[in-house]
Amino acid sequence: MSSNIELPKIDPTGYIRTYVPIAIGAILGWLIATYTIVADAILWLDTNVTVFLPGTNWRELLNAAAIATVTALYYWGARQLGRRWPSIEKWLLGSSAVPLYTAR
């Protein structure tokens, strides 16, 4: 028995507008989590919180959280700037066209 589920067709600009902010956010998040005061805070938390849950690698978890936060903020900021200056959105997100998601 096979089920034929048809997913909506995704406009290719959706991929561009998804992966460009992920790549830029990951790079910025890693830089922030590695070379700023955030790195010191992560190290302090990793050192002091480990006593509560031994065996947990807090540094990796906190680095991932920092990267996810920076990525979300980058995307949100790019969208806000794009509302004011639409041409900037193309440079920040890789495309100024908002993708359309339609059912087949």
mmCIF file of N, CA and C in Angstrom:
data_model
loop_
_atom_site.group_PDB
_atom_site.id
_atom_site.type_symbol
_atom_site.label_atom_id
_atom_site.label_comp_id
_atom_site.label_asym_id
_atom_site.label_seq_id
_atom_site.Cartn_x
_atom_site.Cartn_y
_atom_site.Cartn_z
ATOM 1 N N MET A 1 0.846 -1.175 0.000
ATOM 2 C CA MET A 1 0.000 0.000 0.000
ATOM 3 C C MET A 1 0.891 1.237 0.000
ATOM 4 N N SER A 2 0.731 2.061 -0.980
ATOM 5 C CA SER A 2 1.531 3.284 -1.031
ATOM 6 C C SER A 2 0.608 4.484 -0.947
ATOM 7 N N SER A 3 1.097 5.492 -0.277
ATOM 8 C CA SER A 3 0.314 6.722 -0.188
ATOM 9 C C SER A 3 1.012 7.788 -1.010
ATOM 10 N N ASN A 4 0.240 8.415 -1.832
ATOM 11 C CA ASN A 4 0.786 9.472 -2.681
ATOM 12 C C ASN A 4 0.460 10.819 -2.055
ATOM 13 N N ILE A 5 1.388 11.298 -1.272
ATOM 14 C CA ILE A 5 1.219 12.608 -0.646
ATOM 15 C C ILE A 5 1.959 13.620 -1.492
ATOM 16 N N GLU A 6 1.239 14.608 -1.945
ATOM 17 C CA GLU A 6 1.860 15.646 -2.752
ATOM 18 C C GLU A 6 2.183 16.835 -1.866
ATOM 19 N N LEU A 7 3.446 17.174 -1.844
ATOM 20 C CA LEU A 7 3.891 18.337 -1.097
ATOM 21 C C LEU A 7 3.790 19.568 -1.977
ATOM 22 N N PRO A 8 3.611 20.725 -1.370
ATOM 23 C CA PRO A 8 3.546 21.931 -2.186
ATOM 24 C C PRO A 8 4.866 22.181 -2.904
ATOM 25 N N LYS A 9 4.771 22.736 -4.081
ATOM 26 C CA LYS A 9 5.959 23.083 -4.847
ATOM 27 C C LYS A 9 6.625 24.278 -4.168
ATOM 28 N N ILE A 10 7.934 24.202 -4.016
ATOM 29 C CA ILE A 10 8.666 25.267 -3.343
ATOM 30 C C ILE A 10 9.428 26.079 -4.378
ATOM 31 N N ASP A 11 9.228 27.357 -4.312
ATOM 32 C CA ASP A 11 9.949 28.287 -5.180
ATOM 33 C C ASP A 11 11.438 28.243 -4.809
ATOM 34 N N PRO A 12 12.344 28.127 -5.761
ATOM 35 C CA PRO A 12 13.785 28.049 -5.455
ATOM 36 C C PRO A 12 14.312 29.222 -4.634
ATOM 37 N N THR A 13 13.665 30.381 -4.740
ATOM 38 C CA THR A 13 14.134 31.506 -3.933
ATOM 39 C C THR A 13 13.960 31.226 -2.447
ATOM 40 N N GLY A 14 13.061 30.328 -2.111
ATOM 41 C CA GLY A 14 12.891 29.945 -0.709
ATOM 42 C C GLY A 14 14.146 29.299 -0.146
ATOM 43 N N TYR A 15 14.814 28.503 -0.968
ATOM 44 C CA TYR A 15 16.064 27.873 -0.535
ATOM 45 C C TYR A 15 17.163 28.911 -0.353
ATOM 46 N N ILE A 16 17.247 29.833 -1.288
ATOM 47 C CA ILE A 16 18.270 30.873 -1.200
ATOM 48 C C ILE A 16 18.049 31.709 0.052
ATOM 49 N N ARG A 17 16.805 32.132 0.261
ATOM 50 C CA ARG A 17 16.499 32.986 1.408
ATOM 51 C C ARG A 17 16.566 32.228 2.735
ATOM 52 N N THR A 18 16.658 30.923 2.689
ATOM 53 C CA THR A 18 16.833 30.129 3.900
ATOM 54 C C THR A 18 18.301 29.883 4.190
ATOM 55 N N TYR A 19 19.032 29.454 3.183
ATOM 56 C CA TYR A 19 20.410 29.024 3.422
ATOM 57 C C TYR A 19 21.425 30.158 3.497
ATOM 58 N N VAL A 20 21.168 31.282 2.847
ATOM 59 C CA VAL A 20 22.085 32.417 2.975
ATOM 60 C C VAL A 20 22.105 32.920 4.426
ATOM 61 N N PRO A 21 20.958 33.180 5.068
ATOM 62 C CA PRO A 21 21.012 33.609 6.466
ATOM 63 C C PRO A 21 21.579 32.542 7.402
ATOM 64 N N ILE A 22 21.344 31.271 7.100
ATOM 65 C CA ILE A 22 21.905 30.208 7.943
ATOM 66 C C ILE A 22 23.431 30.244 7.860
ATOM 67 N N ALA A 23 23.969 30.373 6.661
ATOM 68 C CA ALA A 23 25.425 30.394 6.496
ATOM 69 C C ALA A 23 26.033 31.626 7.163
ATOM 70 N N ILE A 24 25.467 32.784 6.907
ATOM 71 C CA ILE A 24 26.001 34.012 7.494
ATOM 72 C C ILE A 24 25.821 33.999 9.011
ATOM 73 N N GLY A 25 24.656 33.567 9.469
ATOM 74 C CA GLY A 25 24.408 33.497 10.913
ATOM 75 C C GLY A 25 25.335 32.522 11.606
ATOM 76 N N ALA A 26 25.623 31.398 10.967
ATOM 77 C CA ALA A 26 26.539 30.415 11.557
ATOM 78 C C ALA A 26 27.943 30.990 11.689
ATOM 79 N N ILE A 27 28.387 31.682 10.664
ATOM 80 C CA ILE A 27 29.723 32.289 10.716
ATOM 81 C C ILE A 27 29.776 33.382 11.774
ATOM 82 N N LEU A 28 28.796 34.282 11.765
ATOM 83 C CA LEU A 28 28.778 35.349 12.764
ATOM 84 C C LEU A 28 28.632 34.795 14.176
ATOM 85 N N GLY A 29 27.740 33.815 14.343
ATOM 86 C CA GLY A 29 27.543 33.204 15.665
ATOM 87 C C GLY A 29 28.806 32.546 16.172
ATOM 88 N N TRP A 30 29.499 31.836 15.292
ATOM 89 C CA TRP A 30 30.745 31.188 15.697
ATOM 90 C C TRP A 30 31.791 32.223 16.092
ATOM 91 N N LEU A 31 31.893 33.296 15.297
ATOM 92 C CA LEU A 31 32.848 34.350 15.634
ATOM 93 C C LEU A 31 32.525 34.990 16.981
ATOM 94 N N ILE A 32 31.254 35.274 17.211
ATOM 95 C CA ILE A 32 30.841 35.889 18.475
ATOM 96 C C ILE A 32 31.089 34.953 19.640
ATOM 97 N N ALA A 33 30.754 33.670 19.460
ATOM 98 C CA ALA A 33 30.912 32.695 20.540
ATOM 99 C C ALA A 33 32.364 32.311 20.769
ATOM 100 N N THR A 34 33.247 32.675 19.863
ATOM 101 C CA THR A 34 34.653 32.297 19.982
ATOM 102 C C THR A 34 35.545 33.464 20.377
ATOM 103 N N TYR A 35 35.266 34.660 19.887
ATOM 104 C CA TYR A 35 36.202 35.770 20.037
ATOM 105 C C TYR A 35 35.663 36.980 20.793
ATOM 106 N N THR A 36 34.595 36.847 21.551
ATOM 107 C CA THR A 36 34.068 37.992 22.290
ATOM 108 C C THR A 36 33.861 37.600 23.750
ATOM 109 N N ILE A 37 33.259 38.480 24.489
ATOM 110 C CA ILE A 37 32.958 38.216 25.894
ATOM 111 C C ILE A 37 31.991 37.036 26.029
ATOM 112 N N VAL A 38 31.241 36.768 24.976
ATOM 113 C CA VAL A 38 30.342 35.610 24.989
ATOM 114 C C VAL A 38 31.145 34.328 25.181
ATOM 115 N N ALA A 39 32.326 34.260 24.583
ATOM 116 C CA ALA A 39 33.187 33.078 24.742
ATOM 117 C C ALA A 39 33.582 32.903 26.206
ATOM 118 N N ASP A 40 33.890 34.011 26.885
ATOM 119 C CA ASP A 40 34.232 33.931 28.306
ATOM 120 C C ASP A 40 33.032 33.451 29.135
ATOM 121 N N ALA A 41 31.847 33.945 28.798
ATOM 122 C CA ALA A 41 30.639 33.520 29.526
ATOM 123 C C ALA A 41 30.364 32.036 29.290
ATOM 124 N N ILE A 42 30.536 31.579 28.066
ATOM 125 C CA ILE A 42 30.322 30.163 27.759
ATOM 126 C C ILE A 42 31.317 29.298 28.526
ATOM 127 N N LEU A 43 32.572 29.723 28.562
ATOM 128 C CA LEU A 43 33.591 28.976 29.292
ATOM 129 C C LEU A 43 33.269 28.933 30.779
ATOM 130 N N TRP A 44 32.835 30.063 31.351
ATOM 131 C CA TRP A 44 32.476 30.106 32.768
ATOM 132 C C TRP A 44 31.306 29.171 33.052
ATOM 133 N N LEU A 45 30.274 29.230 32.215
ATOM 134 C CA LEU A 45 29.122 28.347 32.404
ATOM 135 C C LEU A 45 29.515 26.888 32.253
ATOM 136 N N ASP A 46 30.353 26.595 31.270
ATOM 137 C CA ASP A 46 30.797 25.216 31.054
ATOM 138 C C ASP A 46 31.551 24.700 32.276
ATOM 139 N N THR A 47 32.341 25.549 32.875
ATOM 140 C CA THR A 47 33.135 25.155 34.037
ATOM 141 C C THR A 47 32.277 25.004 35.286
ATOM 142 N N ASN A 48 31.325 25.902 35.493
ATOM 143 C CA ASN A 48 30.581 25.939 36.745
ATOM 144 C C ASN A 48 29.264 25.169 36.737
ATOM 145 N N VAL A 49 28.676 24.960 35.583
ATOM 146 C CA VAL A 49 27.387 24.272 35.518
ATOM 147 C C VAL A 49 27.573 22.766 35.377
ATOM 148 N N THR A 50 28.752 22.331 34.970
ATOM 149 C CA THR A 50 29.014 20.909 34.765
ATOM 150 C C THR A 50 28.781 20.091 36.029
ATOM 151 N N VAL A 51 28.917 20.699 37.195
ATOM 152 C CA VAL A 51 28.717 19.957 38.449
ATOM 153 C C VAL A 51 27.273 19.495 38.594
ATOM 154 N N PHE A 52 26.332 20.198 37.981
ATOM 155 C CA PHE A 52 24.922 19.819 38.092
ATOM 156 C C PHE A 52 24.554 18.657 37.174
ATOM 157 N N LEU A 53 25.125 18.624 36.003
ATOM 158 C CA LEU A 53 24.865 17.542 35.051
ATOM 159 C C LEU A 53 26.191 17.056 34.490
ATOM 160 N N PRO A 54 26.895 16.208 35.245
ATOM 161 C CA PRO A 54 28.188 15.752 34.757
ATOM 162 C C PRO A 54 28.052 14.981 33.445
ATOM 163 N N GLY A 55 29.048 15.127 32.603
ATOM 164 C CA GLY A 55 29.046 14.441 31.318
ATOM 165 C C GLY A 55 28.416 15.251 30.204
ATOM 166 N N THR A 56 27.819 16.391 30.535
ATOM 167 C CA THR A 56 27.204 17.241 29.521
ATOM 168 C C THR A 56 28.247 18.222 29.007
ATOM 169 N N ASN A 57 28.348 18.347 27.714
ATOM 170 C CA ASN A 57 29.286 19.290 27.118
ATOM 171 C C ASN A 57 28.559 20.616 26.922
ATOM 172 N N TRP A 58 28.604 21.427 27.942
ATOM 173 C CA TRP A 58 27.883 22.693 27.920
ATOM 174 C C TRP A 58 28.446 23.654 26.888
ATOM 175 N N ARG A 59 29.734 23.593 26.646
ATOM 176 C CA ARG A 59 30.338 24.510 25.682
ATOM 177 C C ARG A 59 29.716 24.311 24.303
ATOM 178 N N GLU A 60 29.575 23.076 23.865
ATOM 179 C CA GLU A 60 28.978 22.823 22.549
ATOM 180 C C GLU A 60 27.511 23.239 22.512
ATOM 181 N N LEU A 61 26.781 22.950 23.583
ATOM 182 C CA LEU A 61 25.369 23.337 23.628
ATOM 183 C C LEU A 61 25.210 24.850 23.587
ATOM 184 N N LEU A 62 26.019 25.560 24.351
ATOM 185 C CA LEU A 62 25.920 27.010 24.391
ATOM 186 C C LEU A 62 26.410 27.644 23.094
ATOM 187 N N ASN A 63 27.430 27.065 22.475
ATOM 188 C CA ASN A 63 27.864 27.556 21.164
ATOM 189 C C ASN A 63 26.748 27.397 20.137
ATOM 190 N N ALA A 64 26.087 26.253 20.152
ATOM 191 C CA ALA A 64 24.976 26.022 19.218
ATOM 192 C C ALA A 64 23.841 27.015 19.471
ATOM 193 N N ALA A 65 23.544 27.284 20.738
ATOM 194 C CA ALA A 65 22.496 28.253 21.070
ATOM 195 C C ALA A 65 22.882 29.654 20.599
ATOM 196 N N ALA A 66 24.150 30.019 20.758
ATOM 197 C CA ALA A 66 24.606 31.335 20.299
ATOM 198 C C ALA A 66 24.486 31.452 18.784
ATOM 199 N N ILE A 67 24.869 30.412 18.074
ATOM 200 C CA ILE A 67 24.778 30.429 16.610
ATOM 201 C C ILE A 67 23.324 30.518 16.157
ATOM 202 N N ALA A 68 22.446 29.753 16.782
ATOM 203 C CA ALA A 68 21.020 29.795 16.418
ATOM 204 C C ALA A 68 20.425 31.169 16.700
ATOM 205 N N THR A 69 20.799 31.774 17.817
ATOM 206 C CA THR A 69 20.279 33.092 18.173
ATOM 207 C C THR A 69 20.757 34.149 17.181
ATOM 208 N N VAL A 70 22.026 34.138 16.861
ATOM 209 C CA VAL A 70 22.565 35.115 15.915
ATOM 210 C C VAL A 70 21.946 34.920 14.533
ATOM 211 N N THR A 71 21.745 33.676 14.119
ATOM 212 C CA THR A 71 21.121 33.408 12.821
ATOM 213 C C THR A 71 19.703 33.967 12.777
ATOM 214 N N ALA A 72 18.933 33.732 13.821
ATOM 215 C CA ALA A 72 17.555 34.249 13.874
ATOM 216 C C ALA A 72 17.547 35.775 13.885
ATOM 217 N N LEU A 73 18.438 36.376 14.650
ATOM 218 C CA LEU A 73 18.504 37.838 14.695
ATOM 219 C C LEU A 73 18.949 38.425 13.353
ATOM 220 N N TYR A 74 19.880 37.761 12.682
ATOM 221 C CA TYR A 74 20.326 38.220 11.367
ATOM 222 C C TYR A 74 19.156 38.212 10.379
ATOM 223 N N TYR A 75 18.413 37.102 10.349
ATOM 224 C CA TYR A 75 17.285 37.000 9.419
ATOM 225 C C TYR A 75 16.224 38.055 9.739
ATOM 226 N N TRP A 76 15.907 38.202 11.024
ATOM 227 C CA TRP A 76 14.902 39.185 11.435
ATOM 228 C C TRP A 76 15.358 40.591 11.056
ATOM 229 N N GLY A 77 16.629 40.898 11.333
ATOM 230 C CA GLY A 77 17.153 42.220 10.993
ATOM 231 C C GLY A 77 17.147 42.472 9.499
ATOM 232 N N ALA A 78 17.498 41.467 8.716
ATOM 233 C CA ALA A 78 17.486 41.615 7.261
ATOM 234 C C ALA A 78 16.073 41.871 6.754
ATOM 235 N N ARG A 79 15.098 41.187 7.324
ATOM 236 C CA ARG A 79 13.700 41.404 6.908
ATOM 237 C C ARG A 79 13.224 42.799 7.290
ATOM 238 N N GLN A 80 13.609 43.264 8.477
ATOM 239 C CA GLN A 80 13.205 44.604 8.909
ATOM 240 C C GLN A 80 13.833 45.679 8.014
ATOM 241 N N LEU A 81 15.120 45.525 7.712
ATOM 242 C CA LEU A 81 15.775 46.476 6.813
ATOM 243 C C LEU A 81 15.179 46.401 5.408
ATOM 244 N N GLY A 82 14.780 45.197 4.980
ATOM 245 C CA GLY A 82 14.164 45.018 3.671
ATOM 246 C C GLY A 82 12.816 45.699 3.552
ATOM 247 N N ARG A 83 12.123 45.829 4.654
ATOM 248 C CA ARG A 83 10.846 46.555 4.612
ATOM 249 C C ARG A 83 11.069 48.039 4.353
ATOM 250 N N ARG A 84 12.135 48.552 4.928
ATOM 251 C CA ARG A 84 12.442 49.974 4.772
ATOM 252 C C ARG A 84 13.165 50.241 3.446
ATOM 253 N N TRP A 85 14.157 49.404 3.140
ATOM 254 C CA TRP A 85 14.952 49.534 1.921
ATOM 255 C C TRP A 85 14.972 48.183 1.210
ATOM 256 N N PRO A 86 14.029 47.936 0.307
ATOM 257 C CA PRO A 86 13.909 46.627 -0.335
ATOM 258 C C PRO A 86 15.173 46.148 -1.055
ATOM 259 N N SER A 87 15.972 47.043 -1.580
ATOM 260 C CA SER A 87 17.165 46.602 -2.304
ATOM 261 C C SER A 87 18.210 45.985 -1.368
ATOM 262 N N ILE A 88 18.211 46.355 -0.109
ATOM 263 C CA ILE A 88 19.164 45.788 0.858
ATOM 264 C C ILE A 88 18.850 44.323 1.134
ATOM 265 N N GLU A 89 17.571 43.987 1.109
ATOM 266 C CA GLU A 89 17.169 42.604 1.392
ATOM 267 C C GLU A 89 17.806 41.623 0.410
ATOM 268 N N LYS A 90 17.960 42.031 -0.828
ATOM 269 C CA LYS A 90 18.592 41.162 -1.823
ATOM 270 C C LYS A 90 20.016 40.830 -1.417
ATOM 271 N N TRP A 91 20.748 41.805 -0.923
ATOM 272 C CA TRP A 91 22.144 41.581 -0.541
ATOM 273 C C TRP A 91 22.250 40.793 0.754
ATOM 274 N N LEU A 92 21.348 41.004 1.685
ATOM 275 C CA LEU A 92 21.440 40.337 2.984
ATOM 276 C C LEU A 92 20.888 38.916 2.974
ATOM 277 N N LEU A 93 19.890 38.670 2.119
ATOM 278 C CA LEU A 93 19.262 37.344 2.095
ATOM 279 C C LEU A 93 19.522 36.572 0.808
ATOM 280 N N GLY A 94 20.186 37.182 -0.146
ATOM 281 C CA GLY A 94 20.496 36.489 -1.389
ATOM 282 C C GLY A 94 19.429 36.637 -2.453
ATOM 283 N N SER A 95 18.275 37.152 -2.097
ATOM 284 C CA SER A 95 17.188 37.352 -3.057
ATOM 285 C C SER A 95 16.187 38.320 -2.452
ATOM 286 N N SER A 96 15.658 39.218 -3.282
ATOM 287 C CA SER A 96 14.642 40.142 -2.781
ATOM 288 C C SER A 96 13.232 39.617 -3.017
ATOM 289 N N ALA A 97 13.126 38.545 -3.780
ATOM 290 C CA ALA A 97 11.813 37.976 -4.081
ATOM 291 C C ALA A 97 11.357 37.078 -2.932
ATOM 292 N N VAL A 98 10.183 37.362 -2.417
ATOM 293 C CA VAL A 98 9.616 36.513 -1.372
ATOM 294 C C VAL A 98 9.081 35.249 -2.033
ATOM 295 N N PRO A 99 9.484 34.081 -1.573
ATOM 296 C CA PRO A 99 9.058 32.838 -2.237
ATOM 297 C C PRO A 99 7.561 32.608 -2.092
ATOM 298 N N LEU A 100 7.001 31.922 -3.086
ATOM 299 C CA LEU A 100 5.583 31.564 -3.065
ATOM 300 C C LEU A 100 5.491 30.056 -2.820
ATOM 301 N N TYR A 101 4.618 29.680 -1.941
ATOM 302 C CA TYR A 101 4.376 28.275 -1.651
ATOM 303 C C TYR A 101 2.948 27.948 -2.065
ATOM 304 N N THR A 102 2.795 27.156 -3.110
ATOM 305 C CA THR A 102 1.470 26.854 -3.615
ATOM 306 C C THR A 102 1.261 25.343 -3.647
ATOM 307 N N ALA A 103 0.028 24.951 -3.416
ATOM 308 C CA ALA A 103 -0.337 23.533 -3.518
ATOM 309 C C ALA A 103 -0.434 23.159 -4.992
ATOM 310 N N ARG A 104 -0.114 21.910 -5.278
ATOM 311 C CA ARG A 104 -0.211 21.445 -6.670
ATOM 312 C C ARG A 104 -1.611 21.163 -7.058
#
